Amino acid sequence: MHNGWDTHVSMMAIESFTATRKGQPTPPASGFKDNDNSELQQVSLFYGGRLADHWGMLGQVTYSQNGGLLGWDNTDVRYTHNYTLGNGKGGVFGLSFNNNPTVSDVFQTAPAWMYPYTTDDLGYPPPATPAIMGGFEQQVAGMTAYTMFDGSWYAEAGFYRTLSAALLNRLNAGFNGRIVGAAPYARVAYTRSVGSGDVEVGGFYFDARQGQIGSDARGTPISIPGPYNAYRDLGLDASYQFLGSGRNIFTCNGLWVNEEQTLNGTYSRGGSSNLRNTVDAVQLNGSYWFDNTYGVQMAVFRDGGTADPVLYASRTGSPTTQGSMLEVDYNPFGKSTSWHQPWVNLRLGLQYIYYTLFDGAARNYDGAGRNAHDNNTLYGYVWVAF
């Protein structure tokens, strides 16, 4: 409680503007123009805190103007307990019940928490990314066991299963196909203090077999029988953060993910040229914050994989997309000394995405004269939380 208010409940909202260098061939979503769009991108309500002894949660529901729906978002309910070994060392262990692989992670290099922390949803997303990078978010129920030992070693392992299409429809969550059986997930990381900062290195594994989808008479996605696709993801991550006195903060993060695909379902229905493909994602990003008020964030990225003309339906048949991002931010409120702290938090941000390759080419990637630079995206936002 804080001055009579329950501080376990919070809200945030993001109003944004998106402009691409060249207008899109068709509007990116219903109710929007082919360019220069503003939207109430996100309004979220959170509950975070204690449920009972050793039990807590972070739960989120979100509304977006793009789609006009209120649905559940990242949710993590967990049990936790301290332990001590005979040598005096110990740590924390527990169980996590969550709806998104990697959302239970404690490092911001994990796909669920990686940079960019907000970005446009009306521009041009990469044509292919590994399944663990959002392919199952809010569509699954998972249980993992985790431990943080001696403040340095983090390990987590568990399984995920898909929720029913009918339930996901009521929750206004997507449905990309049912996981066949259970999808195993494992994570290990090591962190330690180095001078006035800390360093982390780690890796993760995810293996899912996903069935095909069709639609019912109302157009609602449903599972259909037949062969399944298999996705096996292996990732490595690393980070360094310099905190110093807290006035000048530097952060560097790196993430690499490789996915091996066996597309039994897609290939059997004529949806791909190849039975087996690979998808890779690489991102390096860094940030500098002065006095937790003025920030600059930069990133380079490359998403690529096996060329497949039928699956990607582009002139080159390649999903390879690469570029860079630059973002400048200003936090007028949100520090420990801010007006009405901790109730009022405000960030103003301007982000630019620059593409050097899109769908495997710099020029005329779609066969209709569109170049990678035409998808360069300017994204401005106002982010308020209280």
XYZ file of C-alpha atoms in Angstrom:
386
model
C 0.000 0.000 0.000
C 1.138 3.579 -0.689
C -0.879 6.449 0.794
C -3.912 4.169 0.931
C -3.556 2.869 -2.634
C -2.837 -0.719 -3.705
C 0.509 -0.458 -5.495
C 0.190 -3.983 -6.891
C -2.020 -2.571 -9.662
C -0.615 -0.372 -12.426
C -1.537 0.850 -15.892
C 0.282 2.042 -18.965
C -0.649 3.511 -22.338
C 1.284 4.118 -25.560
C 0.151 6.574 -28.226
C 2.261 6.305 -31.374
C 2.821 7.603 -34.900
C 4.258 5.461 -37.726
C 5.509 6.610 -41.136
C 7.362 4.564 -43.751
C 9.628 6.170 -46.354
C 7.208 5.053 -49.070
C 3.557 4.276 -48.552
C 2.594 0.628 -48.330
C 0.795 -1.017 -51.278
C -2.229 -1.604 -49.041
C -3.117 -0.277 -45.564
C -1.350 -2.284 -42.830
C -4.570 -2.918 -40.910
C -8.275 -2.203 -41.067
C -9.108 1.419 -40.288
C -5.641 2.778 -41.155
C -4.092 4.551 -44.164
C -1.242 3.242 -46.297
C 1.110 5.638 -44.460
C 1.397 8.271 -41.710
C -0.747 6.524 -39.112
C -1.340 7.453 -35.497
C -2.931 5.044 -33.044
C -3.600 4.218 -29.437
C -1.159 1.357 -29.747
C -1.520 -0.155 -26.304
C -3.389 0.267 -23.041
C -2.461 -2.304 -20.403
C -3.572 -3.110 -16.884
C -1.125 -5.008 -14.657
C -1.255 -6.842 -11.385
C 2.135 -7.606 -9.899
C 2.896 -8.808 -6.411
C 2.146 -11.260 -3.645
C -0.752 -13.714 -3.849
C 0.045 -15.786 -0.743
C 3.102 -16.988 1.159
C 5.733 -17.865 -1.468
C 3.291 -17.158 -4.318
C 3.208 -14.123 -6.591
C 2.341 -13.067 -10.112
C 2.710 -10.571 -12.899
C -0.449 -10.485 -15.003
C -1.336 -8.209 -17.899
C -4.367 -7.502 -20.083
C -4.008 -5.240 -23.109
C -6.199 -3.272 -25.512
C -4.916 -2.179 -28.923
C -6.572 0.079 -31.485
C -5.039 -2.149 -34.169
C -7.626 -4.912 -34.011
C -9.816 -3.155 -31.461
C -9.672 -5.987 -28.947
C -8.980 -6.405 -25.235
C -7.094 -9.614 -24.514
C -4.720 -11.265 -22.115
C -1.025 -10.503 -22.420
C 2.132 -11.775 -20.729
C 1.229 -13.581 -17.504
C 3.499 -15.332 -15.010
C 2.311 -16.933 -11.754
C 5.080 -18.397 -9.649
C 6.042 -20.161 -6.454
C 9.409 -19.303 -4.909
C 11.428 -20.340 -1.881
C 14.923 -19.747 -0.553
C 17.344 -22.604 0.138
C 20.771 -23.043 1.719
C 23.228 -25.875 1.125
C 25.618 -27.410 3.630
C 28.501 -25.217 2.509
C 26.506 -22.113 3.347
C 25.764 -21.206 -0.259
C 22.219 -21.127 -1.524
C 19.731 -19.358 -3.662
C 16.131 -19.324 -4.823
C 14.109 -22.089 -6.448
C 10.528 -22.267 -7.605
C 7.918 -22.982 -10.254
C 6.582 -20.680 -12.951
C 3.213 -21.016 -14.680
C 3.236 -18.702 -17.698
C 1.883 -18.151 -21.202
C 4.970 -17.231 -23.225
C 8.306 -19.060 -23.502
C 11.086 -16.841 -22.011
C 8.639 -14.464 -20.256
C 9.784 -15.999 -16.950
C 13.415 -15.101 -17.686
C 15.372 -12.715 -15.465
C 17.533 -11.162 -18.214
C 16.528 -8.637 -20.884
C 18.353 -10.560 -23.599
C 15.585 -13.199 -23.602
C 13.244 -12.862 -26.621
C 10.215 -11.877 -24.511
C 12.095 -8.900 -23.015
C 14.649 -7.969 -25.686
C 15.045 -4.576 -27.345
C 13.114 -2.822 -28.819
C 10.919 -2.484 -25.754
C 8.272 -0.861 -27.923
C 8.161 -0.486 -31.694
C 5.675 0.016 -34.500
C 2.964 -2.498 -35.330
C 1.936 -0.761 -38.567
C 5.248 -0.892 -40.433
C 7.118 -3.798 -42.000
C 7.998 -6.732 -39.720
C 10.683 -9.228 -40.803
C 9.236 -11.977 -43.033
C 10.672 -14.786 -40.867
C 11.872 -15.155 -37.275
C 12.377 -18.231 -35.061
C 9.283 -19.557 -33.297
C 10.611 -18.727 -29.833
C 10.650 -15.036 -30.778
C 6.915 -14.546 -30.330
C 5.516 -17.457 -32.323
C 3.667 -18.897 -29.320
C 3.191 -15.864 -27.080
C -0.118 -15.859 -25.170
C -1.174 -19.071 -26.969
C 0.316 -21.581 -24.547
C 0.286 -22.694 -20.933
C 3.637 -23.731 -19.556
C 5.179 -24.902 -16.315
C 8.877 -24.505 -15.633
C 11.096 -25.113 -12.623
C 13.851 -22.578 -11.999
C 16.686 -21.759 -9.647
C 19.111 -18.900 -9.109
C 22.130 -20.285 -7.242
C 24.719 -18.217 -5.415
C 23.528 -15.077 -7.196
C 25.336 -16.259 -10.343
C 23.898 -19.408 -11.917
C 20.387 -19.398 -13.387
C 18.715 -22.541 -14.728
C 15.148 -23.200 -15.868
C 13.419 -26.100 -17.613
C 9.850 -27.121 -18.356
C 7.171 -27.779 -20.962
C 4.520 -25.864 -22.911
C 1.177 -26.938 -24.355
C -1.225 -24.969 -26.523
C -4.496 -23.757 -25.057
C -7.632 -24.649 -26.995
C -8.535 -22.520 -29.998
C -11.962 -21.828 -28.450
C -10.428 -20.505 -25.215
C -7.850 -18.414 -27.071
C -10.644 -16.902 -29.131
C -12.446 -15.855 -25.932
C -9.184 -14.403 -24.598
C -8.652 -12.530 -27.888
C -5.285 -14.220 -28.330
C -3.937 -15.526 -31.610
C -3.905 -19.166 -32.669
C -1.126 -20.345 -34.977
C -1.701 -24.079 -34.538
C -1.766 -26.661 -31.756
C 1.454 -27.929 -30.186
C 1.564 -31.706 -30.625
C 2.258 -33.221 -27.209
C 4.392 -30.869 -25.140
C 7.192 -28.525 -26.197
C 10.296 -28.706 -23.959
C 12.111 -25.522 -22.967
C 15.449 -25.135 -21.192
C 17.524 -22.143 -20.154
C 20.892 -21.665 -18.450
C 22.824 -18.466 -17.750
C 25.744 -17.220 -15.688
C 26.112 -13.690 -14.332
C 28.634 -11.944 -12.124
C 29.629 -8.461 -11.040
C 32.561 -6.888 -12.862
C 33.728 -3.625 -11.366
C 30.817 -1.191 -11.377
C 28.723 -3.373 -13.661
C 27.737 -6.930 -14.393
C 28.102 -9.410 -17.240
C 25.844 -12.297 -18.338
C 26.215 -15.161 -20.816
C 23.651 -17.860 -21.471
C 21.759 -20.091 -23.823
C 18.297 -21.572 -24.342
C 16.557 -24.416 -26.168
C 12.987 -24.841 -27.423
C 11.513 -27.715 -29.447
C 7.915 -27.601 -30.698
C 5.835 -29.672 -33.091
C 2.929 -27.603 -34.390
C -0.191 -28.801 -36.172
C -1.914 -27.131 -39.099
C -4.743 -24.617 -38.879
C -7.922 -24.102 -40.838
C -11.056 -22.069 -40.145
C -14.658 -22.748 -39.224
C -17.755 -21.342 -40.906
C -17.260 -18.019 -39.094
C -13.641 -17.722 -40.169
C -12.273 -18.496 -36.697
C -8.941 -20.388 -36.738
C -9.202 -24.036 -35.663
C -6.912 -27.060 -35.570
C -7.152 -29.502 -38.456
C -5.765 -33.048 -38.675
C -2.692 -33.895 -40.694
C 1.105 -33.811 -40.513
C 2.777 -31.247 -38.287
C 5.682 -28.813 -38.602
C 8.662 -29.174 -36.270
C 10.693 -26.220 -34.980
C 13.895 -26.669 -32.976
C 15.414 -23.445 -31.630
C 18.839 -22.967 -30.077
C 19.896 -19.554 -28.824
C 22.866 -17.801 -27.227
C 22.800 -14.457 -25.448
C 25.195 -12.130 -23.634
C 24.983 -8.751 -21.950
C 27.053 -6.187 -20.093
C 25.738 -3.313 -18.020
C 27.770 -0.542 -16.422
C 25.916 1.159 -13.590
C 28.609 3.205 -11.863
C 26.990 5.748 -9.584
C 23.730 5.502 -11.532
C 24.225 8.785 -13.354
C 25.806 7.310 -16.495
C 24.523 3.856 -17.481
C 25.776 1.817 -20.443
C 24.269 -1.452 -21.655
C 25.299 -3.844 -24.443
C 23.248 -6.918 -25.407
C 23.626 -9.660 -27.987
C 21.263 -12.424 -29.114
C 21.648 -15.205 -31.711
C 18.941 -17.782 -32.460
C 19.060 -20.644 -34.961
C 15.940 -22.602 -35.874
C 15.825 -25.924 -37.728
C 12.458 -26.488 -39.422
C 10.911 -29.686 -40.760
C 7.758 -28.524 -42.528
C 5.824 -31.775 -42.930
C 2.466 -30.027 -42.713
C 3.217 -26.966 -44.830
C 5.095 -28.955 -47.488
C 2.367 -31.592 -47.812
C -0.190 -28.863 -48.557
C 2.006 -27.167 -51.156
C 2.830 -24.237 -48.896
C 6.618 -24.490 -49.171
C 9.230 -25.423 -51.753
C 11.419 -27.186 -49.192
C 10.666 -29.825 -46.606
C 13.493 -28.559 -44.400
C 14.486 -24.942 -43.807
C 16.509 -22.901 -41.362
C 15.759 -19.492 -39.861
C 18.347 -17.367 -38.059
C 18.102 -14.151 -36.068
C 20.963 -11.982 -34.808
C 20.713 -8.733 -32.877
C 23.285 -6.513 -31.189
C 22.093 -3.473 -29.280
C 23.476 -0.888 -26.918
C 22.154 2.005 -24.887
C 23.378 4.996 -22.910
C 21.309 6.768 -20.279
C 22.242 9.988 -18.516
C 20.646 10.559 -15.132
C 17.825 8.170 -16.129
C 16.456 11.081 -18.165
C 18.112 11.226 -21.580
C 18.729 8.032 -23.532
C 20.186 6.872 -26.834
C 19.636 3.302 -28.009
C 21.098 1.637 -31.099
C 20.775 -1.813 -32.658
C 21.799 -3.809 -35.713
C 19.840 -6.876 -36.753
C 19.757 -9.613 -39.359
C 16.973 -12.165 -39.867
C 17.685 -14.774 -42.515
C 17.345 -18.377 -43.539
C 16.899 -20.844 -46.356
C 15.466 -19.487 -49.596
C 11.969 -20.872 -50.235
C 10.101 -19.191 -53.123
C 6.710 -20.703 -52.266
C 6.832 -20.060 -48.511
C 8.051 -16.455 -48.738
C 6.450 -15.561 -52.093
C 8.952 -12.849 -53.003
C 11.073 -12.259 -56.101
C 14.169 -13.699 -54.429
C 12.463 -16.364 -52.324
C 14.769 -15.345 -49.479
C 13.627 -14.124 -46.045
C 16.923 -12.338 -45.327
C 16.216 -8.911 -43.861
C 18.776 -6.708 -42.161
C 19.192 -3.173 -40.955
C 19.755 -0.928 -37.976
C 17.779 1.055 -35.432
C 18.407 4.376 -33.711
C 16.267 5.671 -30.863
C 16.389 8.780 -28.690
C 14.345 8.998 -25.489
C 13.444 11.557 -22.869
C 11.986 10.712 -19.457
C 10.586 13.907 -17.884
C 9.060 11.825 -15.086
C 10.021 8.442 -13.684
C 13.026 8.981 -11.407
C 13.138 8.624 -7.633
C 13.157 12.438 -7.386
C 10.400 13.014 -9.960
C 7.146 14.840 -9.349
C 4.581 12.523 -7.745
C 7.018 9.608 -7.752
C 6.253 6.691 -8.191
C 2.822 7.458 -9.616
C 3.664 9.462 -12.740
C 6.063 7.962 -15.311
C 6.415 9.398 -18.810
C 8.699 8.648 -21.754
C 8.869 10.417 -25.103
C 10.655 8.399 -27.790
C 11.623 8.688 -31.436
C 12.846 5.568 -33.263
C 14.091 5.065 -36.816
C 14.476 1.672 -38.534
C 16.793 1.600 -41.560
C 16.724 -1.427 -43.880
C 19.653 -2.418 -46.099
C 18.065 -5.713 -47.187
C 14.463 -6.860 -47.241
C 13.296 -10.247 -48.506
C 16.820 -10.958 -49.715
C 17.417 -7.857 -51.841
C 18.284 -4.180 -51.565
C 16.348 -3.212 -54.708
C 13.113 -4.421 -56.281
C 12.694 -7.166 -53.693
C 9.023 -7.708 -54.565
C 9.358 -7.592 -58.350
C 7.159 -4.488 -58.418
C 9.901 -1.909 -57.870
C 9.881 -1.667 -54.073
C 13.300 -1.267 -52.451
C 14.455 -2.139 -48.947
C 14.909 1.576 -48.127
C 11.235 2.183 -48.957
C 10.371 0.294 -45.763
C 12.472 2.559 -43.522
C 10.205 3.443 -40.623
C 9.929 6.500 -38.390
C 8.163 5.708 -35.130
C 7.357 8.258 -32.437
C 5.622 7.475 -29.186
C 4.382 8.804 -25.874
C 4.518 6.170 -23.128
C 2.837 6.856 -19.809
C 2.678 4.509 -16.822
C 1.160 4.961 -13.382
